[in-house]
N, CA and C atoms as an extended XYZ file, in Angstrom:
294
Properties=species:S:1:pos:R:3:atomname:S:1:resname:S:1:resid:I:1 pbc="F F F"
N        29.753       30.458     -179.990 N   MET     1
C        30.773       29.468     -179.443 CA  MET     1
C        30.033       28.136     -179.014 C   MET     1
N        28.556       28.147     -178.960 N   ASP     2
C        27.733       27.077     -178.704 CA  ASP     2
C        28.068       25.842     -179.577 C   ASP     2
N        28.446       25.939     -180.860 N   LYS     3
C        28.845       24.954     -181.699 CA  LYS     3
C        30.165       24.328     -181.530 C   LYS     3
N        30.861       24.900     -180.749 N   LEU     4
C        32.412       24.562     -180.731 CA  LEU     4
C        32.333       22.968     -180.300 C   LEU     4
N        33.286       22.245     -180.735 N   ILE     5
C        33.499       20.791     -180.536 CA  ILE     5
C        35.079       20.724     -180.379 C   ILE     5
N        35.610       20.152     -179.207 N   ILE     6
C        37.047       19.737     -179.020 CA  ILE     6
C        36.954       18.322     -178.823 C   ILE     6
N        37.477       17.580     -179.885 N   GLN     7
C        37.488       16.102     -180.013 CA  GLN     7
C        38.432       15.702     -179.046 C   GLN     7
N        38.048       14.826     -178.191 N   LYS     8
C        38.952       14.062     -177.309 CA  LYS     8
C        38.912       12.640     -177.440 C   LYS     8
N        39.999       11.929     -177.081 N   PRO     9
C        40.141       10.394     -177.397 CA  PRO     9
C        39.233        9.590     -176.279 C   PRO     9
N        39.061       10.304     -175.136 N   SER    10
C        38.278        9.602     -174.237 CA  SER    10
C        37.631       10.512     -173.155 C   SER    10
N        36.840       10.111     -172.364 N   LEU    11
C        36.177       10.716     -171.349 CA  LEU    11
C        36.498        9.978     -170.028 C   LEU    11
N        36.967       10.826     -169.062 N   LYS    12
C        37.503       10.078     -167.722 CA  LYS    12
C        36.716       10.887     -166.615 C   LYS    12
N        35.855       10.073     -165.810 N   PHE    13
C        35.283       10.598     -164.582 CA  PHE    13
C        35.151        9.565     -163.843 C   PHE    13
N        35.001       10.017     -162.326 N   MET    14
C        34.661        9.002     -161.360 CA  MET    14
C        33.549        9.531     -160.470 C   MET    14
N        32.692        8.710     -160.199 N   VAL    15
C        31.371        9.031     -159.492 CA  VAL    15
C        31.351        8.329     -158.103 C   VAL    15
N        31.290        9.051     -157.064 N   GLU    16
C        31.135        8.519     -155.702 CA  GLU    16
C        29.670        8.789     -155.276 C   GLU    16
N        29.022        7.661     -154.948 N   VAL    17
C        27.768        7.731     -154.368 CA  VAL    17
C        27.599        7.573     -152.988 C   VAL    17
N        27.169        8.247     -152.003 N   SER    18
C        27.033        7.992     -150.510 CA  SER    18
C        25.775        8.322     -150.154 C   SER    18
N        25.292        7.790     -149.162 N   SER    19
C        24.056        8.212     -148.509 CA  SER    19
C        24.472        8.406     -146.976 C   SER    19
N        23.944        9.564     -146.459 N   SER    20
C        24.058        9.951     -145.164 CA  SER    20
C        22.765       10.613     -144.596 C   SER    20
N        22.260        9.905     -143.631 N   GLU    21
C        21.093       10.246     -142.894 CA  GLU    21
C        19.963       10.468     -143.910 C   GLU    21
N        19.918        9.527     -144.932 N   GLY    22
C        18.789        9.670     -145.770 CA  GLY    22
C        19.062       10.461     -146.916 C   GLY    22
N        19.942       11.091     -146.951 N   GLU    23
C        20.276       12.056     -148.114 CA  GLU    23
C        21.271       11.500     -148.981 C   GLU    23
N        21.147       11.573     -150.269 N   LEU    24
C        21.835       10.856     -151.260 CA  LEU    24
C        22.910       11.861     -151.791 C   LEU    24
N        24.212       11.542     -151.938 N   ILE    25
C        25.085       12.636     -152.464 CA  ILE    25
C        25.980       11.838     -153.463 C   ILE    25
N        26.052       12.743     -154.567 N   PHE    26
C        27.091       12.391     -155.808 CA  PHE    26
C        28.242       13.377     -155.735 C   PHE    26
N        29.293       12.648     -155.651 N   ASN    27
C        30.691       13.450     -155.861 CA  ASN    27
C        31.341       12.947     -157.088 C   ASN    27
N        31.454       13.825     -158.111 N   VAL    28
C        32.007       13.490     -159.431 CA  VAL    28
C        33.287       14.135     -159.611 C   VAL    28
N        34.426       13.291     -159.928 N   ASN    29
C        35.545       13.898     -160.217 CA  ASN    29
C        35.796       13.734     -161.905 C   ASN    29
N        35.778       14.846     -162.479 N   ARG    30
C        36.119       14.697     -163.987 CA  ARG    30
C        37.592       15.018     -164.237 C   ARG    30
N        38.169       14.324     -165.016 N   TYR    31
C        39.552       14.547     -165.377 CA  TYR    31
C        39.602       15.260     -166.791 C   TYR    31
N        40.317       16.388     -166.816 N   ILE    32
C        40.371       17.044     -168.028 CA  ILE    32
C        41.888       17.196     -168.401 C   ILE    32
N        42.186       17.262     -169.670 N   ASP    33
C        43.464       17.297     -170.233 CA  ASP    33
C        43.953       18.857     -170.042 C   ASP    33
N        44.807       19.072     -169.231 N   ALA    34
C        45.443       20.335     -168.786 CA  ALA    34
C        46.912       20.109     -168.470 C   ALA    34
N        47.815       20.843     -169.017 N   SER    35
C        49.255       20.643     -168.637 CA  SER    35
C        49.403       21.438     -167.324 C   SER    35
N        50.430       21.187     -166.674 N   HIS    36
C        50.599       21.925     -165.382 CA  HIS    36
C        51.098       23.274     -165.536 C   HIS    36
N        51.311       23.781     -166.666 N   GLN    37
C        51.734       25.370     -166.897 CA  GLN    37
C        50.376       26.122     -167.239 C   GLN    37
N        49.370       25.286     -167.541 N   GLU    38
C        47.971       25.958     -167.935 CA  GLU    38
C        47.129       26.225     -166.604 C   GLU    38
N        46.568       27.526     -166.579 N   GLU    39
C        45.446       27.706     -165.631 CA  GLU    39
C        44.296       26.873     -165.700 C   GLU    39
N        43.829       26.187     -164.642 N   MET    40
C        42.817       25.327     -164.701 CA  MET    40
C        41.553       26.036     -165.219 C   MET    40
N        41.312       27.321     -164.716 N   ALA    41
C        40.255       28.087     -164.965 CA  ALA    41
C        40.037       28.189     -166.612 C   ALA    41
N        41.095       28.313     -167.349 N   PHE    42
C        41.059       28.145     -168.672 CA  PHE    42
C        40.597       26.878     -169.293 C   PHE    42
N        41.215       25.811     -168.756 N   SER    43
C        40.838       24.525     -169.296 CA  SER    43
C        39.414       24.209     -169.049 C   SER    43
N        38.905       24.584     -167.807 N   ALA    44
C        37.622       24.301     -167.194 CA  ALA    44
C        36.494       24.881     -168.173 C   ALA    44
N        36.854       26.036     -168.739 N   GLN    45
C        35.904       26.720     -169.658 CA  GLN    45
C        35.821       25.993     -170.893 C   GLN    45
N        36.947       25.319     -171.443 N   LEU    46
C        36.826       24.634     -172.611 CA  LEU    46
C        36.372       23.363     -172.503 C   LEU    46
N        36.345       22.675     -171.273 N   ALA    47
C        35.976       21.326     -171.010 CA  ALA    47
C        34.529       21.125     -171.339 C   ALA    47
N        33.673       22.265     -171.386 N   LYS    48
C        32.208       22.200     -171.589 CA  LYS    48
C        31.957       21.824     -173.077 C   LYS    48
N        33.191       21.952     -173.910 N   TYR    49
C        32.938       21.671     -175.433 CA  TYR    49
C        33.757       20.325     -175.824 C   TYR    49
N        34.321       19.643     -174.728 N   ASP    50
C        34.900       18.327     -175.084 CA  ASP    50
C        33.819       17.185     -175.629 C   ASP    50
N        34.070       16.608     -176.537 N   ALA    51
C        33.394       15.631     -177.148 CA  ALA    51
C        34.061       14.405     -177.720 C   ALA    51
N        33.429       13.263     -177.667 N   ILE    52
C        34.042       12.062     -178.095 CA  ILE    52
C        33.266       11.676     -179.245 C   ILE    52
N        33.876       11.037     -180.326 N   LYS    53
C        33.284       10.514     -181.507 CA  LYS    53
C        33.032        9.156     -181.580 C   LYS    53
N        31.709        8.885     -181.857 N   CYS    54
C        31.206        7.479     -181.884 CA  CYS    54
C        30.426        7.234     -183.025 C   CYS    54
N        30.749        6.343     -183.895 N   LYS    55
C        29.988        6.187     -185.270 CA  LYS    55
C        29.601        7.416     -186.012 C   LYS    55
N        30.752        8.013     -186.114 N   ASP    56
C        30.639        9.444     -187.022 CA  ASP    56
C        29.612       10.431     -186.361 C   ASP    56
N        29.561       10.429     -185.058 N   ARG    57
C        28.735       11.384     -184.402 CA  ARG    57
C        29.450       11.764     -183.087 C   ARG    57
N        29.546       13.207     -182.779 N   PHE    58
C        30.060       13.740     -181.647 CA  PHE    58
C        29.103       13.703     -180.456 C   PHE    58
N        29.676       13.325     -179.261 N   HIS    59
C        28.826       13.200     -178.140 CA  HIS    59
C        29.593       14.155     -177.067 C   HIS    59
N        28.833       15.182     -176.587 N   ASN    60
C        29.622       16.174     -175.541 CA  ASN    60
C        29.653       15.434     -174.361 C   ASN    60
N        30.932       15.602     -173.834 N   CYS    61
C        31.312       14.811     -172.612 CA  CYS    61
C        30.546       15.615     -171.444 C   CYS    61
N        30.292       16.735     -171.295 N   HIS    62
C        29.676       17.379     -170.180 CA  HIS    62
C        28.201       16.848     -170.033 C   HIS    62
N        27.613       16.881     -171.155 N   GLU    63
C        26.229       16.387     -171.266 CA  GLU    63
C        25.988       14.965     -170.995 C   GLU    63
N        27.049       14.041     -171.443 N   LEU    64
C        27.104       12.582     -170.886 CA  LEU    64
C        27.130       12.517     -169.660 C   LEU    64
N        27.983       13.139     -169.028 N   ILE    65
C        27.973       13.032     -167.395 CA  ILE    65
C        26.752       13.469     -166.743 C   ILE    65
N        26.123       14.498     -167.117 N   HIS    66
C        24.982       14.814     -166.595 CA  HIS    66
C        23.627       13.895     -166.789 C   HIS    66
N        23.805       13.477     -167.896 N   LYS    67
C        22.701       12.394     -168.371 CA  LYS    67
C        23.085       11.059     -167.535 C   LYS    67
N        24.008       10.741     -167.363 N   LEU    68
C        24.384        9.506     -166.575 CA  LEU    68
C        23.960        9.802     -165.020 C   LEU    68
N        24.319       11.070     -164.517 N   LEU    69
C        23.963       11.423     -163.203 CA  LEU    69
C        22.410       11.332     -162.994 C   LEU    69
N        21.770       11.894     -163.893 N   LYS    70
C        20.186       12.031     -163.886 CA  LYS    70
C        19.781       10.598     -163.923 C   LYS    70
N        20.149        9.643     -164.579 N   PHE    71
C        19.727        8.196     -164.598 CA  PHE    71
C        20.066        7.627     -163.318 C   PHE    71
N        21.258        7.975     -162.728 N   MET    72
C        21.556        7.266     -161.525 CA  MET    72
C        20.463        7.705     -160.330 C   MET    72
N        20.284        9.099     -160.404 N   GLN    73
C        19.353        9.713     -159.507 CA  GLN    73
C        18.038        9.085     -159.590 C   GLN    73
N        17.435        8.715     -160.700 N   THR    74
C        16.078        8.201     -160.938 CA  THR    74
C        16.007        6.779     -160.421 C   THR    74
N        17.216        6.101     -160.442 N   GLU    75
C        17.290        4.707     -160.046 CA  GLU    75
C        17.422        4.726     -158.455 C   GLU    75
N        18.182        5.560     -157.979 N   LEU    76
C        18.541        5.454     -156.363 CA  LEU    76
C        17.642        6.402     -155.580 C   LEU    76
N        17.219        7.755     -155.972 N   ALA    77
C        16.679        8.579     -155.183 CA  ALA    77
C        15.119        8.451     -155.116 C   ALA    77
N        14.437        8.589     -153.971 N   PRO    78
C        12.868        8.459     -153.948 CA  PRO    78
C        12.500        9.533     -154.707 C   PRO    78
N        11.363        9.528     -155.355 N   VAL    79
C        10.556       10.510     -156.138 CA  VAL    79
C        10.436       11.764     -155.273 C   VAL    79
N        10.674       12.815     -155.825 N   GLY    80
C        10.639       14.159     -155.302 CA  GLY    80
C        11.922       14.352     -154.562 C   GLY    80
N        12.701       13.514     -154.204 N   ASP    81
C        14.132       13.885     -153.502 CA  ASP    81
C        15.004       14.481     -154.459 C   ASP    81
N        15.971       15.384     -154.260 N   LYS    82
C        16.803       15.934     -154.945 CA  LYS    82
C        18.194       15.841     -154.437 C   LYS    82
N        18.976       14.951     -154.897 N   PRO    83
C        20.299       14.569     -154.270 CA  PRO    83
C        21.174       15.748     -154.537 C   PRO    83
N        22.229       15.849     -153.537 N   LYS    84
C        23.270       16.792     -153.687 CA  LYS    84
C        24.329       16.265     -154.788 C   LYS    84
N        24.614       17.300     -155.689 N   VAL    85
C        25.726       16.877     -156.757 CA  VAL    85
C        26.751       17.748     -156.725 C   VAL    85
N        28.033       17.315     -156.645 N   LYS    86
C        29.159       18.095     -156.487 CA  LYS    86
C        30.156       17.481     -157.451 C   LYS    86
N        30.420       18.433     -158.429 N   MET    87
C        31.365       18.110     -159.659 CA  MET    87
C        32.847       18.928     -159.446 C   MET    87
N        33.649       18.139     -159.466 N   THR    88
C        35.093       18.833     -159.242 CA  THR    88
C        35.954       18.532     -160.542 C   THR    88
N        36.622       19.446     -160.971 N   LEU    89
C        37.466       19.170     -162.227 CA  LEU    89
C        38.972       18.916     -161.675 C   LEU    89
N        39.412       17.960     -162.189 N   ARG    90
C        40.888       17.485     -161.920 CA  ARG    90
C        41.802       17.367     -162.960 C   ARG    90
N        43.070       17.674     -162.944 N   ARG    91
C        43.860       17.378     -164.195 CA  ARG    91
C        43.980       15.997     -164.540 C   ARG    91
N        44.047       15.620     -165.752 N   SER    92
C        44.369       14.317     -166.148 CA  SER    92
C        45.696       13.952     -165.925 C   SER    92
N        45.932       12.804     -165.218 N   ARG    93
C        47.222       12.409     -165.122 CA  ARG    93
C        47.996       11.862     -166.164 C   ARG    93
N        47.482       11.648     -167.349 N   THR    94
C        48.006       11.240     -168.270 CA  THR    94
C        48.407       12.145     -169.296 C   THR    94
N        48.519       13.553     -169.012 N   PHE    95
C        48.737       14.500     -170.049 CA  PHE    95
C        49.673       15.426     -169.411 C   PHE    95
N        50.614       15.929     -170.146 N   GLY    96
C        51.467       16.978     -169.925 CA  GLY    96
C        52.561       16.440     -169.035 C   GLY    96
N        53.584       17.455     -168.595 N   LYS    97
C        54.609       17.214     -167.636 CA  LYS    97
C        54.146       17.206     -166.398 C   LYS    97
N        54.852       16.459     -165.368 N   TYR    98
C        54.587       16.531     -163.871 CA  TYR    98
C        55.511       17.528     -163.210 C   TYR    98
């Protein structure tokens, strides 16, 4: 199942960066396509395989988010500090019935 690709038209996520008492905190909300009748646990497992296609190549959405967070950490965090990262999956508001 490692080679599974679920093509998506877009990748939607929001990153909130905050600093409290010298500690860097990243809160990430990732929006995944899930109808309100589906269990989020099922959709969350499949979200690891979401990919967007660009120039005839698939890019895993989960990996893209983690690469962006790593880049932001290297730009913002002092060397040796490990910021807190919390990722939360949310239902996409543009999919399914409300």
